[in-house]
Tab-separated table of C-alpha atoms and ligand atoms in Angstrom:
chain	number	residue	atom	x	y	z
A	181	MET	CA	136.517	105.634	101.979
A	182	GLU	CA	136.815	109.342	102.722
A	183	SER	CA	134.030	111.767	101.975
A	184	ASN	CA	136.223	113.611	99.480
A	185	GLY	CA	136.676	110.483	97.332
A	186	THR	CA	136.601	111.480	93.702
A	187	PHE	CA	134.142	110.023	91.295
A	188	ALA	CA	137.081	108.455	89.486
A	189	THR	CA	137.888	106.501	92.671
A	190	ILE	CA	134.297	105.378	92.909
A	191	CYS	CA	134.381	104.303	89.282
A	192	GLN	CA	137.423	102.259	90.067
A	193	LEU	CA	135.808	100.691	93.118
A	194	TYR	CA	132.682	99.692	91.276
A	195	GLY	CA	134.290	98.924	87.956
A	196	TRP	CA	132.517	101.688	86.089
A	197	GLU	CA	135.409	102.888	83.922
A	198	SER	CA	134.362	100.594	81.148
A	199	PHE	CA	131.041	102.395	80.908
A	200	GLY	CA	132.569	105.828	80.570
A	201	TRP	CA	130.839	107.190	83.665
A	202	ASP	CA	134.072	108.812	84.864
A	203	ARG	CA	133.563	111.401	82.113
A	204	VAL	CA	130.121	112.193	83.458
A	205	PHE	CA	130.952	113.114	87.066
A	206	PRO	CA	134.331	114.828	87.298
A	207	ARG	CA	133.923	116.735	90.566
A	208	ASN	CA	134.404	116.041	94.258
A	209	LEU	CA	131.178	116.404	96.151
A	210	PRO	CA	130.200	116.402	99.823
A	211	MET	CA	129.011	113.114	101.278
A	212	ARG	CA	125.285	112.640	101.448
A	213	SER	CA	123.162	109.571	101.619
A	214	SER	CA	120.197	108.032	99.870
A	215	PHE	CA	118.662	106.883	103.147
A	216	HIS	CA	117.699	108.507	106.440
A	217	SER	CA	118.035	106.559	109.669
A	218	ARG	CA	116.537	107.458	113.025
A	219	LEU	CA	115.959	105.805	116.378
A	220	ILE	CA	112.271	105.067	116.792
A	221	ASN	CA	112.145	105.891	120.501
A	222	ASP	CA	113.877	107.906	123.184
A	223	PRO	CA	117.036	106.081	124.430
A	224	PHE	CA	115.224	105.118	127.658
A	225	PHE	CA	112.504	103.276	125.720
A	226	ASP	CA	112.472	100.263	123.397
A	227	PRO	CA	115.328	99.954	120.910
A	228	GLY	CA	114.695	100.206	117.174
A	229	LEU	CA	115.924	101.971	114.063
A	230	PHE	CA	113.808	103.180	111.148
A	231	ILE	CA	115.639	103.583	107.850
A	232	ALA	CA	113.733	105.332	105.090
A	233	PHE	CA	114.645	105.659	101.424
A	234	PRO	CA	113.249	108.954	100.159
A	235	TYR	CA	111.391	108.872	96.810
A	236	ARG	CA	111.131	105.084	97.061
A	237	ARG	CA	108.237	104.659	99.501
A	238	ARG	CA	110.385	102.060	101.146
A	239	ALA	CA	111.915	101.555	104.571
A	240	LEU	CA	113.797	99.004	106.657
A	241	LEU	CA	113.328	98.310	110.345
A	242	PHE	CA	115.970	97.149	112.778
A	243	ASP	CA	114.167	95.582	115.772
A	244	LEU	CA	110.472	95.473	116.537
A	245	GLY	CA	110.136	97.110	119.964
A	246	ASP	CA	107.326	99.573	120.673
A	247	LEU	CA	106.481	101.043	117.250
A	248	HIS	CA	103.841	103.567	118.264
A	249	ALA	CA	106.100	106.482	117.403
A	250	LEU	CA	105.918	105.414	113.742
A	251	THR	CA	102.903	106.351	111.645
A	252	PRO	CA	100.916	103.779	109.615
A	253	ARG	CA	102.382	105.510	106.568
A	254	ASP	CA	105.901	104.773	107.857
A	255	LEU	CA	105.044	101.138	108.601
A	256	LEU	CA	103.486	100.565	105.183
A	257	LYS	CA	106.828	101.432	103.613
A	258	VAL	CA	108.639	98.631	105.450
A	259	SER	CA	109.900	95.897	103.130
A	260	HIS	CA	112.483	94.177	105.352
A	261	VAL	CA	112.695	93.801	109.113
A	262	PHE	CA	115.793	92.657	110.986
A	263	VAL	CA	115.146	91.500	114.542
A	264	THR	CA	118.332	91.257	116.631
A	265	HIS	CA	116.696	88.803	119.079
A	266	THR	CA	113.248	88.202	120.482
A	267	HIS	CA	113.452	89.604	124.001
A	268	MET	CA	110.193	91.462	124.506
A	269	ASP	CA	111.629	94.971	124.130
A	270	HIS	CA	112.813	94.000	120.627
A	271	PHE	CA	109.785	92.042	119.413
A	272	ILE	CA	106.607	93.366	120.998
A	273	GLY	CA	105.988	95.560	117.932
A	274	PHE	CA	105.473	92.524	115.681
A	275	ASP	CA	101.724	92.760	116.314
A	276	SER	CA	101.561	96.495	115.512
A	277	LEU	CA	103.329	95.911	112.216
A	278	LEU	CA	101.154	92.925	111.317
A	279	ARG	CA	97.992	94.879	112.181
A	280	ILE	CA	98.884	97.614	109.697
A	281	LEU	CA	100.033	95.237	106.940
A	282	LEU	CA	97.098	92.842	107.138
A	283	GLY	CA	94.829	93.018	104.107
A	284	ARG	CA	97.574	94.458	101.900
A	285	ASP	CA	98.998	92.834	98.827
A	286	LYS	CA	102.497	92.915	100.161
A	287	GLU	CA	105.406	90.661	100.912
A	288	VAL	CA	107.462	91.595	103.944
A	289	HIS	CA	110.712	89.859	104.777
A	290	LEU	CA	111.706	89.330	108.413
A	291	PHE	CA	115.129	88.144	109.570
A	292	GLY	CA	115.966	86.917	113.047
A	293	PRO	CA	118.368	84.693	114.984
A	294	PRO	CA	118.079	80.881	115.395
A	295	GLU	CA	114.619	79.736	116.590
A	296	PHE	CA	112.996	82.788	115.027
A	297	PHE	CA	110.405	80.572	113.293
A	298	ASP	CA	109.116	79.412	116.690
A	299	ARG	CA	108.789	82.990	117.920
A	300	VAL	CA	106.996	84.193	114.763
A	301	GLU	CA	104.742	81.136	114.636
A	302	GLY	CA	103.923	81.640	118.320
A	303	LYS	CA	102.839	85.206	117.606
A	304	LEU	CA	100.783	84.149	114.583
A	305	ALA	CA	99.145	81.350	116.582
A	306	GLY	CA	97.882	83.927	119.062
A	307	TYR	CA	95.060	85.118	116.787
A	308	THR	CA	92.029	83.620	115.050
A	309	TRP	CA	92.415	83.743	111.274
A	310	ASN	CA	89.088	82.341	110.040
A	311	LEU	CA	88.430	85.539	108.047
A	312	ALA	CA	91.881	85.721	106.542
A	313	GLU	CA	90.987	83.652	103.473
A	314	GLU	CA	88.447	86.278	102.467
A	315	TYR	CA	90.891	89.146	102.213
A	316	GLU	CA	91.230	90.203	98.610
A	317	GLN	CA	94.809	91.288	99.166
A	318	ALA	CA	97.059	88.572	100.487
A	319	LEU	CA	99.877	89.509	102.811
A	320	ARG	CA	102.903	87.198	102.747
A	321	LEU	CA	105.587	87.040	105.406
A	322	ARG	CA	108.940	85.649	104.380
A	323	VAL	CA	110.839	84.732	107.509
A	324	THR	CA	114.537	83.911	107.606
A	325	GLU	CA	116.428	82.365	110.491
A	326	VAL	CA	120.080	83.348	110.540
A	327	TRP	CA	122.396	80.539	111.670
A	328	PRO	CA	126.189	80.740	111.837
A	329	GLU	CA	126.605	79.251	108.360
A	330	LYS	CA	123.190	79.136	106.795
A	331	LEU	CA	119.946	80.987	106.226
A	332	ARG	CA	116.631	79.128	106.505
A	333	THR	CA	113.514	80.704	105.037
A	334	ARG	CA	109.817	79.907	105.399
A	335	THR	CA	106.856	81.745	103.918
A	336	TYR	CA	103.583	82.399	105.741
A	337	CYS	CA	100.533	83.505	103.735
A	338	CYS	CA	97.497	85.310	105.050
A	339	ARG	CA	95.240	83.250	102.732
A	340	ASP	CA	96.543	80.044	104.355
A	341	ARG	CA	95.853	81.493	107.794
A	342	PHE	CA	99.611	81.979	108.178
A	343	LYS	CA	100.153	78.248	108.555
A	344	ALA	CA	103.735	77.071	108.348
A	345	GLY	CA	103.871	75.002	105.206
A	346	GLY	CA	105.529	74.491	101.912
A	347	THR	CA	109.170	73.890	101.570
A	348	GLN	CA	111.807	75.436	103.726
A	349	GLU	CA	114.505	77.090	101.657
A	350	GLU	CA	118.142	77.021	102.669
A	351	ALA	CA	121.057	79.132	101.534
A	352	PRO	CA	124.615	79.574	102.790
A	353	PHE	CA	125.251	82.571	105.077
A	354	ASP	CA	128.446	84.445	104.292
A	355	GLY	CA	127.761	87.547	106.387
A	356	THR	CA	125.349	89.189	103.928
A	357	LEU	CA	121.591	88.973	104.480
A	358	LEU	CA	120.425	91.093	101.596
A	359	LYS	CA	122.126	92.449	98.501
A	360	GLU	CA	120.574	94.992	96.168
A	361	PRO	CA	122.137	97.279	93.563
A	362	SER	CA	122.127	100.262	95.931
A	363	PHE	CA	123.079	98.586	99.225
A	364	ARG	CA	123.797	95.408	101.108
A	365	LEU	CA	122.853	94.349	104.617
A	366	GLU	CA	125.562	92.622	106.624
A	367	ALA	CA	125.073	90.815	109.904
A	368	ALA	CA	127.033	88.964	112.565
A	369	LEU	CA	125.757	86.624	115.243
A	370	LEU	CA	126.945	87.874	118.611
A	371	ASP	CA	126.416	86.622	122.140
A	372	HIS	CA	123.793	87.963	124.552
A	373	ARG	CA	123.594	84.618	126.394
A	374	ILE	CA	121.445	83.844	123.380
A	375	PRO	CA	122.493	84.522	119.752
A	376	CYS	CA	121.809	88.127	118.798
A	377	LEU	CA	122.188	89.780	115.389
A	378	ALA	CA	124.351	92.866	114.920
A	379	LEU	CA	123.592	94.744	111.711
A	380	ALA	CA	125.291	96.997	109.169
A	381	LEU	CA	123.759	98.687	106.142
A	382	VAL	CA	126.386	99.396	103.501
A	383	GLU	CA	125.349	101.708	100.687
A	384	SER	CA	127.120	101.017	97.397
A	385	PHE	CA	127.215	104.687	96.433
A	386	SER	CA	124.831	107.527	96.812
A	387	ILE	CA	122.978	109.384	94.082
A	388	ASN	CA	121.774	112.808	95.131
A	389	ILE	CA	119.406	114.802	92.991
A	390	ARG	CA	120.016	118.553	92.725
A	391	LYS	CA	116.574	120.098	93.119
A	392	GLN	CA	117.599	123.395	91.545
A	393	SER	CA	118.784	121.565	88.433
A	394	LEU	CA	115.419	119.800	88.193
A	395	GLN	CA	113.691	123.178	88.317
A	396	ASP	CA	116.050	124.597	85.697
A	397	LEU	CA	115.085	121.743	83.381
A	398	ASP	CA	111.418	122.112	84.303
A	399	LEU	CA	111.247	118.515	85.547
A	400	PRO	CA	109.009	117.539	88.482
A	401	VAL	CA	110.061	115.269	91.337
A	402	GLY	CA	108.371	111.869	90.952
A	403	PRO	CA	108.635	108.109	90.630
A	404	TRP	CA	110.783	108.492	87.502
A	405	LEU	CA	113.647	109.425	89.850
A	406	THR	CA	113.568	105.888	91.271
A	407	ARG	CA	113.876	104.512	87.727
A	408	PHE	CA	116.661	106.965	87.046
A	409	LYS	CA	118.637	106.000	90.172
A	410	LYS	CA	118.074	102.314	89.413
A	411	ALA	CA	119.551	102.787	85.944
A	412	LEU	CA	122.668	104.327	87.490
A	413	HIS	CA	122.939	101.675	90.178
A	414	GLU	CA	122.627	99.000	87.515
A	415	ARG	CA	125.445	100.728	85.636
A	416	LYS	CA	123.444	101.170	82.433
A	417	PRO	CA	125.604	102.668	79.653
A	418	PRO	CA	125.568	106.499	79.735
A	419	GLU	CA	124.698	106.520	76.013
A	420	ASP	CA	121.336	104.848	76.719
A	421	GLY	CA	118.155	106.803	76.219
A	422	PHE	CA	116.021	107.682	79.241
A	423	PHE	CA	112.409	108.896	79.322
A	424	VAL	CA	111.359	111.221	82.152
A	425	THR	CA	107.620	110.692	82.539
A	426	TRP	CA	105.005	112.290	84.760
A	427	GLU	CA	101.304	112.988	85.155
A	428	GLU	CA	99.730	116.360	84.902
A	429	GLY	CA	96.138	117.214	85.722
A	430	GLY	CA	95.063	113.648	86.344
A	431	ARG	CA	95.911	111.127	83.675
A	432	ILE	CA	97.779	112.966	80.960
A	433	MET	CA	101.240	111.507	80.764
A	434	LYS	CA	104.024	113.822	79.748
A	435	GLU	CA	107.451	112.704	78.792
A	436	LYS	CA	110.817	114.093	77.835
A	437	HIS	CA	113.640	112.148	76.313
A	438	PHE	CA	117.247	112.392	77.504
A	439	ILE	CA	120.548	110.621	77.076
A	440	LEU	CA	121.090	108.932	80.452
A	441	GLY	CA	124.650	110.198	80.966
A	442	GLU	CA	123.730	113.758	79.970
A	443	LEU	CA	120.757	113.815	82.310
A	444	ALA	CA	122.879	112.388	85.138
A	445	GLN	CA	125.477	115.094	84.613
A	446	LYS	CA	122.797	117.783	84.759
A	447	ILE	CA	120.795	116.681	87.807
A	448	ALA	CA	122.768	114.180	89.902
A	449	SER	CA	125.718	114.190	92.265
A	450	ILE	CA	127.383	110.920	93.127
A	451	THR	CA	129.190	110.366	96.400
A	452	PRO	CA	130.692	107.339	98.108
A	453	GLY	CA	128.156	105.197	99.941
A	454	ARG	CA	127.641	105.457	103.669
A	455	LYS	CA	127.669	102.694	106.217
A	456	ILE	CA	125.474	102.593	109.288
A	457	ALA	CA	125.749	99.953	111.966
A	458	TYR	CA	123.442	98.900	114.778
A	459	ILE	CA	124.604	97.054	117.881
A	460	SER	CA	122.133	96.165	120.590
A	461	ASP	CA	122.185	93.711	123.464
A	462	ILE	CA	125.615	92.149	123.405
A	463	ALA	CA	127.832	90.861	126.173
A	464	GLY	CA	130.981	92.944	126.656
A	465	ARG	CA	133.381	89.994	126.438
A	466	PRO	CA	136.540	90.545	124.355
A	467	ASP	CA	135.707	87.979	121.644
A	468	ASN	CA	132.204	89.400	121.256
A	469	LEU	CA	133.540	92.962	121.084
A	470	GLN	CA	136.041	91.952	118.410
A	471	LYS	CA	133.308	90.410	116.271
A	472	ALA	CA	131.212	93.558	116.670
A	473	GLU	CA	134.211	95.725	115.785
A	474	ARG	CA	134.732	93.824	112.519
A	475	LEU	CA	131.135	94.420	111.481
A	476	VAL	CA	131.176	98.095	112.476
A	477	ARG	CA	134.572	98.895	110.869
A	478	ASN	CA	134.597	102.407	109.348
A	479	ALA	CA	130.884	102.987	109.872
A	480	ASP	CA	129.830	106.565	109.218
A	481	HIS	CA	127.198	106.282	111.900
A	482	LEU	CA	127.048	103.694	114.660
A	483	PHE	CA	123.881	103.232	116.702
A	484	ILE	CA	124.977	101.368	119.804
A	485	GLU	CA	123.455	100.306	123.097
A	486	ALA	CA	124.834	101.825	126.319
A	487	PRO	CA	122.573	100.459	129.052
A	488	PHE	CA	124.947	100.774	132.028
A	489	LEU	CA	127.579	103.071	133.463
A	490	ASP	CA	130.975	101.484	133.840
A	491	ARG	CA	130.717	101.698	137.623
A	492	ASP	CA	127.919	99.108	137.303
A	493	ARG	CA	129.959	96.865	135.045
A	494	GLU	CA	129.212	93.746	137.084
A	495	ARG	CA	125.520	94.305	136.563
A	496	ALA	CA	126.148	94.803	132.814
A	497	GLU	CA	128.078	91.529	132.684
A	498	GLU	CA	125.281	89.686	134.490
A	499	LYS	CA	122.760	90.993	131.995
A	500	CYS	CA	125.054	90.450	128.973
A	501	HIS	CA	124.953	94.120	127.990
A	502	LEU	CA	127.577	96.789	127.273
A	503	THR	CA	128.542	99.705	129.446
A	504	ALA	CA	128.668	103.189	127.944
A	505	ARG	CA	132.460	103.107	128.149
A	506	GLN	CA	132.613	99.803	126.268
A	507	ALA	CA	130.282	101.227	123.608
A	508	GLY	CA	132.485	104.322	123.130
A	509	THR	CA	135.669	102.240	123.047
A	510	LEU	CA	134.230	99.838	120.491
A	511	ALA	CA	133.220	102.773	118.284
A	512	ARG	CA	136.707	104.330	118.500
A	513	LYS	CA	138.504	101.065	117.771
A	514	ALA	CA	136.235	100.344	114.810
A	515	GLY	CA	136.903	103.807	113.360
A	516	ALA	CA	133.243	104.859	113.480
A	517	ARG	CA	132.749	108.534	112.590
A	518	ARG	CA	129.687	109.239	114.683
A	519	ILE	CA	127.805	107.431	117.442
A	520	THR	CA	124.259	107.546	118.750
A	521	LEU	CA	123.514	105.757	122.001
A	522	PHE	CA	120.311	104.013	123.034
A	523	HIS	CA	118.844	101.307	125.296
A	524	PHE	CA	119.607	103.170	128.555
A	525	SER	CA	118.626	101.238	131.668
A	526	PRO	CA	115.680	102.823	133.530
A	527	ARG	CA	117.868	102.886	136.670
A	528	TYR	CA	119.561	105.987	135.160
A	529	ALA	CA	116.336	107.929	134.529
A	530	GLY	CA	117.266	111.613	134.390
A	531	MET	CA	120.966	110.705	134.057
A	532	GLY	CA	121.151	110.165	130.295
A	533	GLN	CA	123.871	112.809	130.045
A	534	GLU	CA	126.184	110.754	132.272
A	535	LEU	CA	125.875	107.774	129.960
A	536	GLU	CA	126.519	110.056	126.963
A	537	LYS	CA	129.525	111.662	128.663
A	538	GLU	CA	131.124	108.337	129.568
A	539	ALA	CA	130.678	106.929	126.044
A	540	MET	CA	131.934	110.118	124.352
A	541	GLU	CA	135.037	110.250	126.547
A	542	ALA	CA	135.916	106.700	125.507
A	543	PHE	CA	135.034	107.428	121.867
A	544	LEU	CA	137.147	110.585	121.598
A	545	HIS	CA	139.928	109.289	123.846
B	701	ZN	ZN1	118.022	91.393	125.156
B	702	ZN	ZN1	117.056	94.792	124.962
């Protein structure tokens, strides 16, 4: 969908007409997004993407390489982690994440390729957990293995010393790993001599708050905005009442009452959702590239590995990785709007620009 899509088109897409929301947002608005994504490290270091949702104290992680560039505050926001595969440069950060989360009353969901349970259980078996039962706050890890046609999930609890136990849940896998009102997470199993997940985050539509309008109405920024966005994402009727609530000077709660649709018209802009895709560690074979292309189709932003120059294509094939040219070509064919490269091989230290140039030439070809 183009960035100048009208709200009426969005209403049509999401079946909102029946709620009368098309009367609320009549204008075209520039495309913005409700999440911010950034590579965790420099392209010569471990791969990984951090996706934060402002105002929601929530984030997603793609890959668990070296996480030291993230603050504990960042890591505490993580609710879901998607590990493409468990080569060391994509999984060594598991311990850093666990270290920060331990002792918290939190459930974190991790997804990985087949045999992910073994890798997670191996990590968990590497520590002594005799004190874990005494933690007042019990961390739970929900771990899902992604197989070509099914998802298998096990839960590991801190209080049980992270022992594998209980029943293993199974669900069909139709390409979607996670579906929430505001976005869905799609994945494909690609080949890297081992199965490797490619990922795409597809936002259903984006609600942007106009700060000036908040000031004009004398409303503070706060957790009520999450409730407000949720109401819109859940397509609550615009005639519904909505209470804006906040604290002032400690505990005193203040509140103002609005009609949901009227408030939305005053403070929010709605734009089509964005799509970001993440491709790391895949063999450049035609069938693999086609699968990747299907997942990436029309992404607004593609984060893609470019470990080798095309002149070293044989080496790339041996290692089951892409060349920069293949990365750029894939992005062009898939209709991606923007690309960011990462996972440069250390053999090109100081030559990052060459990798960029080769990929961009193929992308803009
Ligand atoms: Zn790998
Ligand atoms: Zn790698």
